[in-house]
Coordinates of C-alpha atoms in Angstrom, one line a residue:
M1 CA 2.5 -21.5 -19.5
T2 CA -1.1 -20.4 -18.8
S3 CA -3.3 -19.2 -21.6
D4 CA -3.2 -15.6 -20.3
E5 CA 0.5 -15.6 -20.6
Q6 CA -0.1 -15.6 -24.4
T7 CA -1.9 -12.3 -24.1
T8 CA -0.5 -8.7 -24.3
I9 CA -1.3 -5.6 -22.3
R10 CA -3.2 -4.3 -25.4
S11 CA -5.2 -7.5 -25.8
R12 CA -6.2 -7.6 -22.2
E13 CA -7.1 -3.9 -22.3
L14 CA -9.3 -4.5 -25.4
G15 CA -10.9 -7.6 -23.8
D16 CA -11.8 -5.7 -20.6
A17 CA -13.3 -2.8 -22.7
L18 CA -15.4 -5.2 -24.8
R19 CA -16.7 -7.0 -21.7
L20 CA -17.7 -3.6 -20.2
A21 CA -19.4 -2.6 -23.4
M22 CA -21.4 -5.9 -23.3
E23 CA -22.4 -5.3 -19.7
R24 CA -23.6 -1.8 -20.5
A25 CA -25.7 -3.2 -23.3
N26 CA -27.0 -6.0 -21.1
L27 CA -25.6 -8.6 -23.4
N28 CA -24.1 -12.0 -22.4
G29 CA -21.7 -14.2 -24.3
K30 CA -24.3 -16.7 -25.3
Y31 CA -26.5 -14.1 -26.9
V32 CA -23.6 -12.4 -28.7
A33 CA -22.4 -15.7 -30.1
H34 CA -25.9 -16.5 -31.3
V35 CA -26.5 -13.2 -33.1
L36 CA -23.0 -13.0 -34.7
G37 CA -22.9 -16.6 -35.6
W38 CA -19.8 -17.3 -33.4
S39 CA -19.1 -20.0 -30.9
E40 CA -19.3 -19.0 -27.2
S41 CA -15.6 -19.9 -26.9
R42 CA -14.7 -17.4 -29.6
V43 CA -16.5 -14.7 -27.6
S44 CA -14.7 -15.8 -24.5
R45 CA -11.3 -15.6 -26.2
M46 CA -12.0 -12.1 -27.3
L47 CA -13.0 -11.0 -23.8
T48 CA -9.9 -12.5 -22.3
G49 CA -7.5 -11.2 -25.0
R50 CA -6.7 -14.7 -26.3
Q51 CA -8.3 -14.6 -29.7
Q52 CA -5.6 -15.1 -32.3
P53 CA -5.7 -13.7 -34.9
L54 CA -8.2 -10.9 -34.2
K55 CA -9.9 -9.3 -37.2
D56 CA -11.0 -5.6 -37.3
I57 CA -14.4 -6.7 -38.7
D58 CA -15.1 -8.9 -35.7
V59 CA -14.4 -6.0 -33.3
V60 CA -16.6 -3.7 -35.5
A61 CA -19.4 -6.3 -35.4
L62 CA -19.3 -6.6 -31.6
L63 CA -19.1 -2.9 -31.1
A64 CA -22.1 -2.3 -33.4
L65 CA -24.1 -4.9 -31.4
C66 CA -23.2 -3.1 -28.2
R67 CA -24.0 0.3 -29.9
V68 CA -20.5 1.7 -29.2
T69 CA -19.8 4.7 -31.4
G70 CA -17.6 7.8 -31.6
D71 CA -14.3 8.3 -29.8
E72 CA -14.7 5.1 -27.8
K73 CA -15.2 3.0 -30.9
E74 CA -12.1 4.6 -32.5
H75 CA -10.0 4.0 -29.4
L76 CA -11.0 0.3 -29.2
L77 CA -10.3 -0.2 -32.9
E78 CA -6.9 1.3 -32.5
L79 CA -6.2 -1.2 -29.7
A80 CA -7.4 -4.0 -32.0
R81 CA -5.1 -3.0 -34.8
G82 CA -2.1 -3.2 -32.4
Y83 CA -3.5 -6.3 -30.7
Q84 CA -0.3 -8.4 -30.7
Q85 CA 2.1 -5.5 -30.2
R86 CA 3.8 -5.7 -26.9
G87 CA 4.1 -2.7 -24.5
L88 CA 1.7 0.2 -24.3
L89 CA 2.1 4.0 -24.1
Q90 CA -1.0 5.8 -23.0
Q91 CA -1.2 9.5 -23.2
F92 CA -3.4 11.5 -20.8
D93 CA -4.5 15.1 -20.3
A94 CA -6.0 17.1 -17.4
A95 CA -8.9 14.7 -17.1
L96 CA -8.5 11.6 -15.0
P97 CA -5.7 9.6 -16.7
E98 CA -6.9 6.9 -19.0
Q99 CA -4.0 4.7 -18.1
L100 CA -5.4 4.4 -14.6
R101 CA -7.9 1.8 -15.7
T102 CA -5.1 -0.4 -17.1
L103 CA -3.0 0.1 -13.9
I104 CA -5.9 -0.8 -11.6
N105 CA -6.6 -3.9 -13.7
H106 CA -3.1 -5.1 -13.4
E107 CA -3.0 -4.3 -9.6
S108 CA -6.2 -6.2 -9.0
R109 CA -4.7 -9.3 -10.6
A110 CA -1.2 -9.1 -9.3
T111 CA 0.2 -11.5 -6.8
E112 CA 3.3 -9.4 -6.1
I113 CA 4.0 -5.7 -6.6
I114 CA 7.5 -4.1 -6.2
E115 CA 7.7 -0.4 -6.4
F116 CA 10.4 2.3 -6.2
E117 CA 9.8 6.0 -5.6
A118 CA 12.6 8.6 -5.5
I119 CA 10.9 11.8 -4.6
R120 CA 7.4 11.1 -3.2
I121 CA 5.6 8.5 -1.2
P122 CA 4.1 5.7 -3.4
G123 CA 0.5 6.4 -4.3
L124 CA -0.9 3.3 -2.6
L125 CA 0.6 4.5 0.7
Q126 CA -0.4 8.1 0.5
T127 CA -2.8 9.8 2.9
N128 CA -5.6 11.9 1.5
D129 CA -4.0 15.2 2.7
Y130 CA -0.6 14.2 1.2
M131 CA -2.3 13.4 -2.1
R132 CA -4.0 16.7 -2.2
A133 CA -0.9 18.7 -1.3
L134 CA 1.0 17.0 -4.1
L135 CA -1.8 17.6 -6.7
E136 CA -2.2 21.3 -5.6
R137 CA 1.4 21.9 -6.7
S138 CA 1.0 20.1 -10.0
A139 CA 1.3 22.3 -13.1
V140 CA -1.0 20.0 -15.2
V141 CA -3.9 19.1 -12.9
P142 CA -6.6 21.8 -12.7
P143 CA -8.4 22.5 -9.4
E144 CA -11.5 20.5 -10.5
G145 CA -9.3 17.5 -11.3
I146 CA -7.8 17.2 -7.8
E147 CA -10.6 15.5 -5.9
P148 CA -11.4 12.9 -8.6
R149 CA -7.8 11.8 -8.5
V150 CA -7.8 11.7 -4.7
V151 CA -10.9 9.5 -4.7
A152 CA -9.5 7.2 -7.4
R153 CA -6.2 6.8 -5.5
R154 CA -8.0 6.2 -2.3
N155 CA -10.2 3.5 -4.0
R156 CA -7.0 1.8 -5.3
Q157 CA -5.9 1.4 -1.7
N158 CA -8.8 -1.0 -1.1
I159 CA -6.4 -3.6 -2.5
F160 CA -4.9 -3.8 0.9
G161 CA -8.2 -5.1 2.3
R162 CA -8.5 -7.9 -0.2
Y163 CA -8.8 -11.5 1.2
H164 CA -5.8 -12.5 -0.9
S165 CA -3.8 -9.3 -1.1
P166 CA -0.7 -9.1 -3.2
K167 CA 2.7 -9.2 -1.5
F168 CA 4.0 -5.6 -1.6
T169 CA 7.6 -4.3 -1.5
F170 CA 8.0 -0.6 -1.4
L171 CA 11.6 0.8 -1.9
I172 CA 11.5 4.5 -1.0
H173 CA 14.4 6.9 -1.2
E174 CA 15.0 8.8 2.0
Q175 CA 14.6 12.2 0.2
A176 CA 10.9 11.3 -0.4
L177 CA 10.5 11.0 3.3
Q178 CA 12.0 14.4 3.9
L179 CA 10.3 16.4 1.2
P180 CA 7.9 18.8 3.1
V181 CA 4.7 18.0 1.2
G182 CA 1.8 19.8 2.8
G183 CA 4.0 21.1 5.7
P184 CA 5.2 19.3 8.9
G185 CA 1.7 18.2 10.0
V186 CA 0.8 16.5 6.8
L187 CA 4.2 14.9 6.4
S188 CA 4.2 13.7 10.0
D189 CA 0.8 12.0 9.5
Q190 CA 2.1 10.5 6.3
L191 CA 5.2 9.1 8.0
H192 CA 3.1 7.6 10.8
H193 CA 0.8 6.0 8.2
L194 CA 3.9 4.3 6.7
L195 CA 4.7 2.9 10.1
Q196 CA 1.2 1.6 10.5
M197 CA 1.3 0.0 7.1
S198 CA 4.8 -1.5 7.6
V199 CA 3.5 -3.9 10.3
R200 CA 1.2 -5.7 7.9
S201 CA 2.6 -9.2 7.1
Y202 CA 2.3 -8.7 3.3
V203 CA 3.8 -5.1 3.2
T204 CA 7.5 -4.5 3.2
I205 CA 8.8 -0.9 3.3
R206 CA 12.5 -0.3 3.0
V207 CA 14.3 3.0 2.9
I208 CA 17.3 3.8 0.6
P209 CA 19.4 6.2 2.6
I210 CA 20.6 9.5 1.1
A211 CA 24.1 8.6 2.3
F212 CA 24.2 5.7 -0.1
G213 CA 24.6 8.2 -3.0
P214 CA 23.8 7.3 -6.6
H215 CA 21.5 4.3 -7.0
A216 CA 20.3 1.9 -9.6
A217 CA 17.1 3.8 -10.5
M218 CA 18.3 7.3 -11.1
C219 CA 15.8 7.5 -14.0
G220 CA 13.0 7.7 -11.4
A221 CA 10.0 5.8 -10.2
C222 CA 9.1 2.3 -11.5
R223 CA 6.9 -0.6 -10.6
L224 CA 7.0 -4.4 -11.3
M225 CA 3.8 -6.3 -11.2
E226 CA 3.8 -10.2 -11.1
S227 CA 0.7 -12.3 -11.6
D228 CA -0.3 -15.9 -12.0
D229 CA -2.5 -14.8 -14.9
F230 CA -0.1 -12.9 -17.1
K231 CA 3.5 -12.2 -17.8
P232 CA 5.3 -9.6 -15.6
V233 CA 4.6 -6.0 -16.4
V234 CA 6.6 -2.9 -15.6
Y235 CA 4.8 0.4 -15.2
I236 CA 6.5 3.8 -15.5
E237 CA 4.5 7.0 -14.9
E238 CA 5.5 10.4 -16.3
Q239 CA 3.8 13.7 -16.3
T240 CA 2.0 13.2 -19.6
A241 CA 2.1 9.4 -20.2
G242 CA 2.1 6.0 -18.6
H243 CA 4.4 3.4 -20.0
F244 CA 3.6 -0.3 -19.7
L245 CA 6.5 -2.6 -20.6
E246 CA 6.3 -6.4 -21.0
E247 CA 9.2 -7.4 -23.3
P248 CA 11.3 -10.1 -21.6
R249 CA 14.5 -8.0 -22.0
E250 CA 12.8 -5.0 -20.4
I251 CA 11.5 -7.1 -17.5
A252 CA 15.0 -8.6 -17.0
T253 CA 16.6 -5.1 -16.9
Y254 CA 14.1 -3.9 -14.2
R255 CA 14.6 -7.1 -12.2
K256 CA 18.3 -6.2 -12.0
I257 CA 17.4 -2.6 -11.0
F258 CA 15.1 -3.8 -8.2
T259 CA 17.7 -6.3 -7.0
A260 CA 20.3 -3.5 -6.8
L261 CA 17.9 -1.2 -5.1
A262 CA 17.1 -3.8 -2.5
N263 CA 20.8 -4.4 -1.9
S264 CA 21.2 -0.6 -1.2
A265 CA 18.3 -0.3 1.1
L266 CA 18.1 -0.5 4.9
D267 CA 16.4 -3.6 6.2
Q268 CA 12.8 -3.5 7.5
E269 CA 13.6 -2.7 11.1
E270 CA 16.2 -0.1 10.2
S271 CA 13.7 1.4 7.8
R272 CA 11.0 1.7 10.5
S273 CA 13.5 3.3 12.8
R274 CA 14.5 5.9 10.2
I275 CA 10.9 6.7 9.4
A276 CA 10.1 7.0 13.1
E277 CA 13.0 9.4 13.6
L278 CA 11.8 11.6 10.8
A279 CA 8.2 11.5 12.1
V280 CA 9.4 12.7 15.5
S281 CA 11.4 15.5 14.0
M282 CA 8.3 16.7 12.1
N283 CA 6.3 16.8 15.4
A284 CA 9.1 18.9 17.0
E285 CA 8.8 21.6 14.3

């Protein structure tokens, strides 16, 4: 078991935030250790989420050195108090979702990502016009919040261009391919984009046909992220919160769900054919 497997989502989130605070204050680990009377390894363990146990007073001291105050300080202290607690629920409002930073962090370190979507195209596969059309119909995203979300999602898609890109498996329900988001033109472009992405060696796109009926994930969208650096994490996004799950029993449950979904899906070639058929039908309208 690697050292990062001893961490939790909260400890990694706190470590990343402390590292960012140090960078903003132009401080390095050696200087922080010297000023606070710590060893450099102790600073390193805090920044990687491996310091056990973690004392509030240590976090307060580091935040004071980095001149972090106000709401940011309170948020980080809250993370510190739940340092060893597994799982994470992050609330968000009309502003750019806070949980996006945690999601991007896990995506960037993942070696394999398996995702299921029931009613929309997965975010990493969405075209810009499709994204905007979805967000424009949202009841919780104000007009001024649309473009920042589009930019953030587009930037997340840079993960496909990484030298060592994760292995992706997207399980998409057929109804998501038929929902007329943005009209026939936008949906047609989106479907053609799926076809282009599906030929990449590290991207698998499989369609769960409507004819199959009820399936294993009737609760909605979900994602499983595997990594060499930390234990598996499941992410579930709702309208007002993002849930990060990491308990072994939760991971085991979602592994069963994804296995059942894969067993109900068309194979890759059948899926490409079905997507192509739908794209052609959009062009005919």
